[in-house]
CSV table of C-alpha atoms in Angstrom, one decimal:
chain,number,residue,atom,x,y,z
A,1,MET,CA,280.5,175.7,-40.9
A,2,SER,CA,280.8,178.9,-41.6
A,3,GLY,CA,279.4,182.0,-39.6
A,4,ILE,CA,277.0,182.6,-41.3
A,5,GLU,CA,275.7,179.0,-41.1
A,6,ILE,CA,276.8,178.9,-37.6
A,7,GLY,CA,274.4,181.8,-36.6
A,8,ILE,CA,271.1,180.3,-38.7
A,9,VAL,CA,271.8,177.6,-36.8
A,10,ALA,CA,271.9,179.3,-33.3
A,11,VAL,CA,269.1,181.5,-34.0
A,12,GLY,CA,267.0,178.4,-34.9
A,13,LEU,CA,268.2,176.2,-32.3
A,14,MET,CA,267.0,179.3,-29.8
A,15,LEU,CA,263.7,179.7,-31.2
A,16,ALA,CA,262.7,176.0,-31.0
A,17,LEU,CA,264.5,176.4,-27.4
A,18,ILE,CA,262.3,179.0,-26.1
A,19,TYR,CA,259.4,177.3,-27.9
A,20,PHE,CA,259.8,174.1,-25.8
A,21,GLY,CA,259.7,175.8,-22.5
A,22,MET,CA,263.7,176.9,-21.6
A,23,HIS,CA,263.8,180.9,-20.4
A,24,ILE,CA,264.7,183.3,-22.8
A,25,SER,CA,267.9,184.5,-20.8
A,26,ILE,CA,269.2,180.8,-20.4
A,27,ALA,CA,268.4,179.8,-24.2
A,28,LEU,CA,270.1,183.3,-25.5
A,29,MET,CA,273.2,182.2,-23.1
A,30,LEU,CA,273.6,178.5,-24.0
A,31,VAL,CA,273.2,178.8,-27.8
A,32,SER,CA,275.4,181.9,-27.5
A,33,PHE,CA,278.3,180.1,-25.7
A,34,LEU,CA,278.1,177.0,-27.8
A,35,SER,CA,278.4,179.1,-31.2
A,36,ILE,CA,281.0,181.0,-29.8
A,37,SER,CA,283.1,178.1,-28.6
A,38,THR,CA,282.5,176.4,-32.2
A,39,LEU,CA,283.3,179.5,-34.0
A,40,ARG,CA,286.4,180.3,-32.1
A,41,ASN,CA,287.2,178.1,-28.7
A,42,PRO,CA,285.5,177.5,-25.2
A,43,GLU,CA,288.1,179.5,-23.5
A,44,LEU,CA,287.0,182.7,-25.8
A,45,ALA,CA,283.6,182.1,-24.8
A,46,THR,CA,284.2,181.9,-21.4
A,47,ARG,CA,285.9,185.1,-21.6
A,48,MET,CA,283.0,186.8,-23.7
A,49,VAL,CA,280.8,185.8,-21.1
A,50,ALA,CA,282.8,187.6,-18.3
A,51,ALA,CA,283.2,190.5,-20.6
A,52,ALA,CA,279.4,191.1,-21.3
A,53,ALA,CA,278.4,190.4,-17.7
A,54,ASN,CA,280.9,193.2,-16.8
A,55,ASP,CA,280.2,195.8,-19.7
A,56,SER,CA,276.6,195.3,-19.8
A,57,LEU,CA,275.8,195.4,-16.3
A,58,SER,CA,278.7,197.7,-15.0
A,59,SER,CA,277.2,200.8,-16.4
A,60,TYR,CA,275.0,203.8,-13.8
A,61,LEU,CA,272.5,203.6,-16.4
A,62,TYR,CA,271.0,200.5,-15.6
A,63,GLY,CA,270.0,201.4,-11.8
A,64,VAL,CA,266.9,203.2,-13.4
A,65,VAL,CA,265.5,199.7,-14.0
A,66,PRO,CA,265.0,198.6,-10.6
A,67,LEU,CA,264.4,202.4,-9.2
A,68,PHE,CA,261.7,202.8,-11.6
A,69,VAL,CA,259.9,199.3,-10.9
A,70,LEU,CA,260.5,200.1,-7.2
A,71,MET,CA,258.5,203.0,-7.8
A,72,GLY,CA,255.7,201.6,-10.3
A,73,LEU,CA,254.8,198.7,-7.5
A,74,LEU,CA,254.5,201.3,-4.6
A,75,VAL,CA,252.3,203.3,-6.7
A,76,VAL,CA,250.1,200.3,-7.0
A,77,VAL,CA,250.1,199.4,-3.3
A,78,SER,CA,249.7,203.0,-2.5
A,79,GLY,CA,245.7,202.7,-4.0
A,80,VAL,CA,246.4,205.4,-6.3
A,81,GLY,CA,244.9,203.3,-9.2
A,82,ARG,CA,241.5,203.5,-7.7
A,83,ASP,CA,241.5,207.3,-7.0
A,84,THR,CA,242.4,207.9,-10.5
A,85,PHE,CA,239.4,205.9,-11.6
A,86,ASP,CA,237.2,207.1,-9.5
A,87,VAL,CA,238.2,210.7,-10.6
A,88,PHE,CA,237.7,209.3,-15.0
A,89,GLN,CA,234.5,207.9,-13.5
A,90,TRP,CA,232.9,211.1,-12.5
A,91,LEU,CA,234.4,213.3,-15.3
A,92,THR,CA,232.8,210.7,-17.9
A,93,ARG,CA,230.0,210.1,-16.6
A,94,ARG,CA,227.3,211.6,-18.6
A,95,ILE,CA,229.2,210.1,-22.1
A,96,ARG,CA,228.4,207.1,-23.7
A,97,GLY,CA,230.5,204.6,-22.5
A,98,GLY,CA,231.8,206.7,-20.3
A,99,LEU,CA,233.2,203.7,-17.8
A,100,GLY,CA,235.2,202.5,-20.8
A,101,VAL,CA,236.8,205.9,-21.4
A,102,ALA,CA,237.3,206.3,-17.9
A,103,THR,CA,239.2,203.3,-18.0
A,104,VAL,CA,241.5,204.4,-20.7
A,105,GLY,CA,242.2,207.6,-19.3
A,106,ALA,CA,242.8,206.3,-15.8
A,107,ASN,CA,245.4,203.4,-17.2
A,108,GLY,CA,247.2,206.2,-19.5
A,109,ILE,CA,247.7,208.7,-16.0
A,110,PHE,CA,248.7,205.3,-14.3
A,111,ALA,CA,251.0,204.2,-16.8
A,112,SER,CA,252.9,207.6,-16.9
A,113,ILE,CA,254.2,206.6,-13.4
A,114,THR,CA,254.1,202.6,-13.5
A,115,GLY,CA,255.5,201.7,-16.9
A,116,ILE,CA,254.9,197.9,-16.4
A,117,SER,CA,251.6,196.9,-18.4
A,118,VAL,CA,251.2,194.1,-16.5
A,119,ALA,CA,250.6,195.9,-13.1
A,120,SER,CA,248.1,198.0,-15.0
A,121,ALA,CA,246.4,194.9,-16.2
A,122,ALA,CA,246.3,193.6,-12.8
A,123,VAL,CA,245.4,197.0,-11.0
A,124,PHE,CA,242.4,198.2,-13.1
A,125,THR,CA,241.2,194.3,-13.3
A,126,LYS,CA,240.3,194.7,-9.9
A,127,VAL,CA,239.2,198.2,-9.9
A,128,ALA,CA,237.4,198.7,-13.0
A,129,VAL,CA,235.6,195.5,-14.0
A,130,PRO,CA,233.3,195.5,-11.4
A,131,GLU,CA,232.0,198.7,-11.8
A,132,MET,CA,231.4,197.9,-15.8
A,133,ARG,CA,229.6,195.0,-14.8
A,134,ARG,CA,227.6,196.3,-12.3
A,135,HIS,CA,226.5,198.9,-14.2
A,136,GLY,CA,225.5,196.4,-17.6
A,137,TYR,CA,228.5,196.2,-19.6
A,138,THR,CA,229.0,193.0,-21.0
A,139,PRO,CA,232.0,190.9,-19.4
A,140,LYS,CA,234.0,190.3,-23.0
A,141,PHE,CA,233.7,194.7,-23.5
A,142,SER,CA,234.7,194.8,-19.6
A,143,VAL,CA,237.8,192.6,-19.5
A,144,GLY,CA,238.5,193.8,-23.3
A,145,VAL,CA,239.2,197.3,-22.2
A,146,VAL,CA,241.3,196.5,-19.5
A,147,ALA,CA,243.7,194.5,-21.4
A,148,GLY,CA,243.7,196.5,-24.3
A,149,SER,CA,244.7,200.0,-22.3
A,150,SER,CA,247.3,198.3,-20.4
A,151,VAL,CA,249.3,198.4,-23.2
A,152,LEU,CA,249.7,202.0,-22.3
A,153,GLY,CA,252.1,201.3,-19.6
A,154,MET,CA,254.8,200.4,-22.1
A,155,LEU,CA,254.4,203.2,-24.3
A,156,ILE,CA,253.3,206.6,-22.0
A,157,PRO,CA,256.9,207.1,-20.5
A,158,PRO,CA,258.6,206.2,-17.9
A,159,SER,CA,258.6,202.9,-19.7
A,160,LEU,CA,260.8,199.6,-19.4
A,161,LEU,CA,260.8,198.7,-22.6
A,162,MET,CA,261.8,202.2,-23.9
A,163,ILE,CA,264.5,201.8,-21.4
A,164,VAL,CA,265.8,198.1,-22.8
A,165,TYR,CA,265.4,199.3,-26.5
A,166,GLY,CA,267.6,202.5,-25.7
A,167,VAL,CA,269.9,200.3,-24.1
A,168,LEU,CA,269.9,198.2,-27.5
A,169,ALA,CA,270.1,200.4,-30.0
A,170,GLU,CA,272.6,202.5,-27.8
A,171,GLN,CA,270.1,205.7,-27.6
A,172,SER,CA,269.3,208.0,-25.2
A,173,VAL,CA,267.0,206.9,-22.8
A,174,GLY,CA,265.6,210.3,-21.9
A,175,ARG,CA,265.2,210.9,-25.4
A,176,MET,CA,263.0,207.3,-25.6
A,177,PHE,CA,260.9,208.4,-23.0
A,178,ILE,CA,260.0,212.0,-24.8
A,179,ALA,CA,259.3,210.0,-27.6
A,180,GLY,CA,256.8,208.3,-26.4
A,181,ILE,CA,254.2,211.3,-25.3
A,182,ILE,CA,252.8,211.5,-28.4
A,183,PRO,CA,252.3,208.3,-29.9
A,184,GLY,CA,251.3,207.6,-26.1
A,185,ILE,CA,248.5,210.0,-26.2
A,186,LEU,CA,247.7,209.4,-30.0
A,187,LEU,CA,246.8,205.8,-28.9
A,188,ALA,CA,245.2,206.7,-25.6
A,189,VAL,CA,242.9,209.2,-27.7
A,190,THR,CA,242.6,206.5,-30.4
A,191,PHE,CA,241.4,204.1,-27.9
A,192,CYS,CA,238.8,206.5,-26.6
A,193,ILE,CA,237.5,206.7,-30.2
A,194,THR,CA,236.9,203.1,-30.7
A,195,ILE,CA,235.1,203.1,-27.6
A,196,LEU,CA,232.6,205.8,-28.1
A,197,LEU,CA,232.2,204.2,-31.9
A,198,LEU,CA,231.1,201.1,-30.4
A,199,ALA,CA,228.4,202.8,-27.8
A,200,TYR,CA,227.1,204.0,-31.0
A,201,LEU,CA,227.5,201.5,-34.0
A,202,ARG,CA,227.9,198.2,-32.1
A,203,PRO,CA,225.8,199.0,-28.7
A,204,GLY,CA,225.4,194.9,-28.2
A,205,PHE,CA,228.8,194.5,-27.9
A,206,MET,CA,229.3,197.0,-25.1
A,207,MET,CA,226.5,196.6,-23.1
A,208,GLN,CA,224.0,193.8,-22.3
A,209,GLY,CA,220.1,192.7,-21.9
A,210,ALA,CA,217.8,196.1,-21.7
A,211,ALA,CA,220.9,198.6,-20.8
A,212,SER,CA,222.4,198.6,-25.1
A,213,VAL,CA,218.6,200.4,-25.2
A,214,ASN,CA,220.6,203.5,-24.1
A,215,GLY,CA,223.6,203.0,-26.3
A,216,GLY,CA,226.2,202.5,-24.0
A,217,ALA,CA,225.1,205.2,-21.1
A,218,PRO,CA,225.6,204.1,-17.9
A,219,PRO,CA,222.4,203.2,-16.0
A,220,GLY,CA,223.9,204.6,-12.8
A,221,GLY,CA,225.2,207.2,-14.5
A,222,ALA,CA,224.0,209.7,-12.0
A,223,GLU,CA,225.1,208.1,-9.1
A,224,ARG,CA,228.2,210.3,-8.6
A,225,GLU,CA,226.5,213.8,-9.1
A,226,ALA,CA,225.8,214.4,-5.4
A,227,GLU,CA,229.7,213.7,-5.2
A,228,SER,CA,231.9,216.8,-5.3
A,229,GLY,CA,233.9,217.1,-8.2
A,230,MET,CA,236.6,218.8,-5.8
A,231,SER,CA,236.7,215.9,-3.5
A,232,LEU,CA,237.2,213.6,-6.6
A,233,ALA,CA,239.9,216.2,-7.9
A,234,PHE,CA,242.0,216.3,-4.4
A,235,LYS,CA,242.3,212.3,-5.2
A,236,LEU,CA,243.9,212.8,-8.4
A,237,VAL,CA,246.4,215.6,-7.0
A,238,PRO,CA,248.6,213.1,-5.4
A,239,ILE,CA,249.7,210.8,-8.9
A,240,LEU,CA,249.8,214.2,-10.5
A,241,ALA,CA,252.7,215.8,-8.1
A,242,LEU,CA,254.9,212.4,-8.7
A,243,MET,CA,254.4,213.1,-12.4
A,244,ALA,CA,255.1,216.5,-12.3
A,245,LEU,CA,258.4,215.8,-10.3
A,246,VAL,CA,259.5,212.8,-11.9
A,247,LEU,CA,259.1,213.8,-15.7
A,248,GLY,CA,259.2,217.5,-15.2
A,249,GLY,CA,262.3,217.0,-13.5
A,250,LEU,CA,263.2,214.5,-16.4
A,251,TYR,CA,262.0,216.1,-19.4
A,252,SER,CA,263.6,220.0,-18.2
A,253,GLY,CA,267.2,217.6,-17.7
A,254,PHE,CA,267.3,218.4,-14.0
A,255,PHE,CA,267.3,215.1,-13.4
A,256,THR,CA,269.2,212.3,-15.5
A,257,PRO,CA,266.4,208.8,-15.9
A,258,THR,CA,268.5,207.2,-13.1
A,259,GLU,CA,268.0,210.3,-10.8
A,260,ALA,CA,264.7,210.8,-11.6
A,261,GLY,CA,264.3,206.8,-11.0
A,262,GLY,CA,265.3,207.1,-7.4
A,263,VAL,CA,263.5,210.6,-6.5
A,264,GLY,CA,260.5,208.9,-8.1
A,265,ALA,CA,260.8,205.9,-5.7
A,266,CYS,CA,261.2,208.3,-2.9
A,267,GLY,CA,258.2,210.1,-3.5
A,268,ALA,CA,255.9,207.0,-4.0
A,269,LEU,CA,257.2,205.5,-1.0
A,270,LEU,CA,256.1,209.0,1.0
A,271,LEU,CA,253.0,208.6,-0.8
A,272,ALA,CA,252.3,205.2,0.3
A,273,LEU,CA,253.1,205.9,3.9
A,274,LEU,CA,250.7,209.3,3.6
A,275,LYS,CA,247.9,207.3,2.5
A,276,ARG,CA,249.1,204.9,5.1
A,277,ARG,CA,248.8,201.8,2.7
A,278,LEU,CA,252.5,200.6,3.3
A,279,SER,CA,252.4,198.0,6.2
A,280,PRO,CA,256.1,196.6,7.1
A,281,ALA,CA,254.9,193.1,5.6
A,282,LYS,CA,253.8,194.7,2.3
A,283,PHE,CA,256.8,196.9,1.9
A,284,TYR,CA,259.0,193.8,2.0
A,285,GLN,CA,256.7,192.2,-0.3
A,286,VAL,CA,257.2,195.2,-2.7
A,287,LEU,CA,261.1,195.3,-2.2
A,288,GLY,CA,260.9,191.3,-3.1
A,289,GLU,CA,258.9,191.6,-6.0
A,290,THR,CA,261.2,194.8,-7.0
A,291,GLY,CA,264.3,192.3,-6.7
A,292,HIS,CA,262.5,189.5,-8.9
A,293,VAL,CA,261.9,191.8,-11.6
A,294,ALA,CA,264.7,193.7,-11.7
A,295,VAL,CA,267.2,190.8,-11.6
A,296,SER,CA,265.3,189.2,-14.4
A,297,ILE,CA,265.2,192.1,-16.5
A,298,LEU,CA,269.1,192.9,-16.0
A,299,PHE,CA,269.6,189.0,-16.7
A,300,LEU,CA,267.8,189.1,-19.6
A,301,ILE,CA,269.9,192.2,-20.8
A,302,LEU,CA,273.2,190.3,-19.6
A,303,ALA,CA,272.3,187.5,-22.0
A,304,ALA,CA,271.2,190.2,-24.9
A,305,SER,CA,274.6,191.3,-25.0
A,306,LEU,CA,276.1,187.8,-25.3
A,307,TYR,CA,273.5,187.1,-27.8
A,308,SER,CA,274.7,190.4,-30.4
A,309,ARG,CA,278.3,189.7,-29.9
A,310,MET,CA,278.1,186.2,-30.9
A,311,LEU,CA,276.1,187.4,-34.0
A,312,ALA,CA,278.7,190.0,-34.8
A,313,LEU,CA,281.1,187.3,-34.6
A,314,THR,CA,279.0,185.0,-37.2
A,315,GLY,CA,278.4,187.9,-39.7
A,316,LEU,CA,274.6,187.0,-39.8
A,317,PRO,CA,273.3,190.8,-39.5
A,318,MET,CA,275.9,192.4,-42.0
A,319,ALA,CA,274.7,189.1,-44.6
A,320,ILE,CA,271.3,189.8,-43.8
A,321,ALA,CA,271.9,193.8,-44.5
A,322,GLN,CA,273.6,192.4,-47.8
A,323,TRP,CA,270.5,190.0,-48.9
A,324,VAL,CA,267.9,192.5,-48.4
A,325,THR,CA,270.3,195.4,-50.3
A,326,ALA,CA,270.4,192.9,-53.2
A,327,MET,CA,266.7,192.2,-52.6
A,328,GLU,CA,266.1,196.2,-53.7
A,329,LEU,CA,263.8,196.4,-51.0
A,330,THR,CA,262.7,200.0,-50.5
A,331,ALA,CA,262.7,201.0,-46.4
A,332,TYR,CA,259.2,200.6,-46.5
A,333,HIS,CA,258.7,197.2,-47.4
A,334,PHE,CA,261.9,196.1,-45.3
A,335,LEU,CA,259.3,198.3,-42.6
A,336,PHE,CA,256.4,196.1,-43.4
A,337,LEU,CA,258.5,192.8,-43.4
A,338,TYR,CA,260.1,193.7,-39.6
A,339,LEU,CA,256.9,194.9,-38.4
A,340,LEU,CA,254.8,192.0,-39.4
A,341,VAL,CA,257.6,189.1,-38.1
A,342,VAL,CA,257.4,191.4,-34.7
A,343,ILE,CA,253.6,190.9,-34.1
A,344,LEU,CA,253.6,187.4,-35.0
A,345,MET,CA,256.3,187.0,-32.6
A,346,GLY,CA,254.3,188.2,-30.0
A,347,CYS,CA,251.7,185.4,-30.3
A,348,ILE,CA,254.1,183.4,-29.0
A,349,ILE,CA,256.8,185.5,-27.0
A,350,ASP,CA,256.8,188.3,-24.6
A,351,SER,CA,258.1,191.7,-25.3
A,352,VAL,CA,261.3,192.2,-23.9
A,353,SER,CA,262.1,188.3,-25.3
A,354,ILE,CA,261.1,189.7,-28.7
A,355,MET,CA,263.4,192.7,-28.7
A,356,LEU,CA,266.3,191.2,-27.5
A,357,ILE,CA,265.7,188.2,-30.4
A,358,VAL,CA,265.3,190.7,-33.4
A,359,LEU,CA,266.7,193.7,-32.6
A,360,PRO,CA,270.4,193.1,-32.9
A,361,ILE,CA,269.8,191.5,-36.4
A,362,VAL,CA,267.5,194.2,-37.7
A,363,LEU,CA,269.2,197.4,-36.0
A,364,PRO,CA,271.9,197.3,-38.7
A,365,ILE,CA,269.5,197.3,-41.6
A,366,ALA,CA,267.7,200.1,-40.1
A,367,GLN,CA,270.9,202.1,-40.0
A,368,PHE,CA,271.5,201.1,-43.9
A,369,PHE,CA,268.2,202.5,-44.7
A,370,GLY,CA,269.0,205.4,-42.8
A,371,MET,CA,266.1,205.4,-40.6
A,372,ASP,CA,265.8,207.2,-37.4
A,373,LEU,CA,266.6,205.0,-34.7
A,374,ILE,CA,264.5,206.6,-32.1
A,375,TRP,CA,261.3,206.6,-34.4
A,376,PHE,CA,262.5,203.0,-34.9
A,377,GLY,CA,261.9,202.2,-31.2
A,378,VAL,CA,258.8,203.8,-31.0
A,379,ILE,CA,257.0,201.7,-33.8
A,380,THR,CA,259.1,198.8,-32.4
A,381,VAL,CA,257.5,199.5,-28.9
A,382,VAL,CA,253.5,199.4,-30.3
A,383,ALA,CA,254.3,196.8,-32.8
A,384,VAL,CA,255.7,194.4,-29.4
A,385,GLU,CA,252.8,195.7,-27.6
A,386,ILE,CA,250.4,194.2,-29.7
A,387,GLY,CA,251.6,190.8,-29.0
A,388,LEU,CA,250.3,191.4,-25.4
A,389,ILE,CA,247.2,190.9,-26.5
A,390,THR,CA,247.3,188.5,-29.5
A,391,PRO,CA,246.8,184.9,-28.8
A,392,PRO,CA,248.0,182.4,-28.0
A,393,PHE,CA,250.2,184.2,-25.7
A,394,GLY,CA,248.6,187.4,-24.7
A,395,ILE,CA,250.6,187.8,-21.6
A,396,SER,CA,248.1,191.4,-20.8
A,397,VAL,CA,245.4,188.7,-21.2
A,398,TYR,CA,245.7,186.1,-19.0
A,399,THR,CA,247.1,189.0,-16.1
A,400,VAL,CA,243.6,190.1,-16.3
A,401,ASN,CA,242.1,186.5,-16.5
A,402,ALA,CA,244.6,185.6,-13.3
A,403,ALA,CA,243.2,188.9,-11.1
A,404,LEU,CA,239.8,188.5,-12.5
A,405,ASN,CA,239.0,184.9,-10.9
A,406,ASP,CA,236.2,184.4,-12.2
A,407,ARG,CA,236.0,181.4,-14.4
A,408,SER,CA,232.7,182.8,-16.0
A,409,VAL,CA,234.7,185.1,-18.1
A,410,PRO,CA,237.6,182.5,-20.0
A,411,VAL,CA,240.1,183.7,-22.3
A,412,LYS,CA,238.7,183.1,-25.2
A,413,GLU,CA,236.3,186.0,-24.1
A,414,ILE,CA,238.8,188.3,-23.4
A,415,PHE,CA,240.5,187.9,-26.6
A,416,LYS,CA,237.3,188.7,-28.1
A,417,GLY,CA,236.6,191.7,-26.1
A,418,VAL,CA,240.7,193.0,-27.0
A,419,VAL,CA,239.9,192.7,-30.9
A,420,PRO,CA,238.5,196.4,-31.3
A,421,PHE,CA,241.7,197.4,-29.5
A,422,PHE,CA,244.2,195.3,-31.5
A,423,ALA,CA,242.8,196.8,-34.5
A,424,ALA,CA,242.9,200.8,-32.9
A,425,MET,CA,246.8,199.7,-32.1
A,426,LEU,CA,247.1,198.5,-35.7
A,427,VAL,CA,246.0,201.9,-36.8
A,428,VAL,CA,248.1,204.1,-34.6
A,429,LEU,CA,251.0,201.8,-35.8
A,430,PHE,CA,250.3,202.9,-39.2
A,431,ILE,CA,250.2,206.4,-38.9
A,432,LEU,CA,253.1,206.3,-36.6
A,433,ALA,CA,255.4,204.8,-39.7
A,434,LEU,CA,253.7,207.0,-41.9
A,435,PHE,CA,254.5,210.0,-39.9
A,436,PRO,CA,258.2,209.6,-38.0
A,437,VAL,CA,257.5,212.9,-36.8
A,438,LEU,CA,255.2,212.3,-34.4
A,439,SER,CA,257.9,210.2,-32.4
A,440,THR,CA,260.8,213.0,-33.1
A,441,TYR,CA,259.3,216.1,-32.9
A,442,LEU,CA,259.6,216.3,-29.2
A,443,ALA,CA,262.7,214.0,-28.5
A,444,TYR,CA,264.9,216.4,-30.7
A,445,ARG,CA,263.3,220.0,-29.9
A,446,TYR,CA,264.2,219.5,-26.3
């Protein structure tokens, strides 16, 4: 067999193993090892495994992964998510569909610290869904807005997916973070517009029973009138201070991404201690969860490094680039096909796995077409995030379902609830693909 044939068989075998339940990192390493052994010999394959482990994990940059994960989990423990939601609930108390808008706004602020969509989905399922249900919102909308807006966690910086992409594409992680600001704000605003349109055009989708007569205005909207806006604003001070510390230092160039993660983790720890929400048992649990998440991501990066080397050895990426060239596809034809494949893969595979599988193949093609890799990374993250809310995988949907623990709201209803947000994400993806400057302006200006 030729190298290209071995590469094709390797990709097919890996997808089959993942489909039948093998962990993505194990599948990547096993297939890569077997392919290199077939191409050359087992001794070289063993040396390449060792080289991939050393080269992919010895970099100082990778310290950013556990630090940002630790910061995000400490923020969750400190109860900042509930405080942020309380503030936005007060600000939107007079708006039709106000609690939905409040959920998006609070999720956006929360995402700017945690960087983990699953964490946002779990927190706001506990915080926002009961409030919306109590004010007459339908179950499918209540859970749908939480699952939909949770994807902001992977676009608004800092973002774990941005870190993974920066590593795979050999781009500055700090620059990737900055590039996500405008697209993240655009996506949050589009979600809010979607909710307002639903409130006026489809109130029955949002509100149930007599509440829909009000056009989506919460029947208990005046409850917080007596509550001081100043007292609620104080609830937002800690999270804004942490944002200013981490993102301000990062964007000003005072911190590297890794240093920003360390400072942020320290700030989140102080915040949790000052709010008296961190017991020794909870701290031990947070450290354990940080280890699990960080090690799984770093092991995936190790496996992806070996996978990339195997593909380069087979010559498959270059062959695909030549094939695309021979088809005389334009850059936008290629981009459309790429985004379609990523969205479809999101139906069955998680976000990080999609990037690890696809990027080593398509990055050379994107470079061939002269595409800016920062912009390409932003639209990749948006396309991958769409997979978080699409059936049958939809990890954000299943996270909401698990956190809700309410059998009266089946998974099917949650998927129905996220349909408007799925459409909104497609609109944002189209806009970002059409106007690359939205992703690159800040990245190259600062």
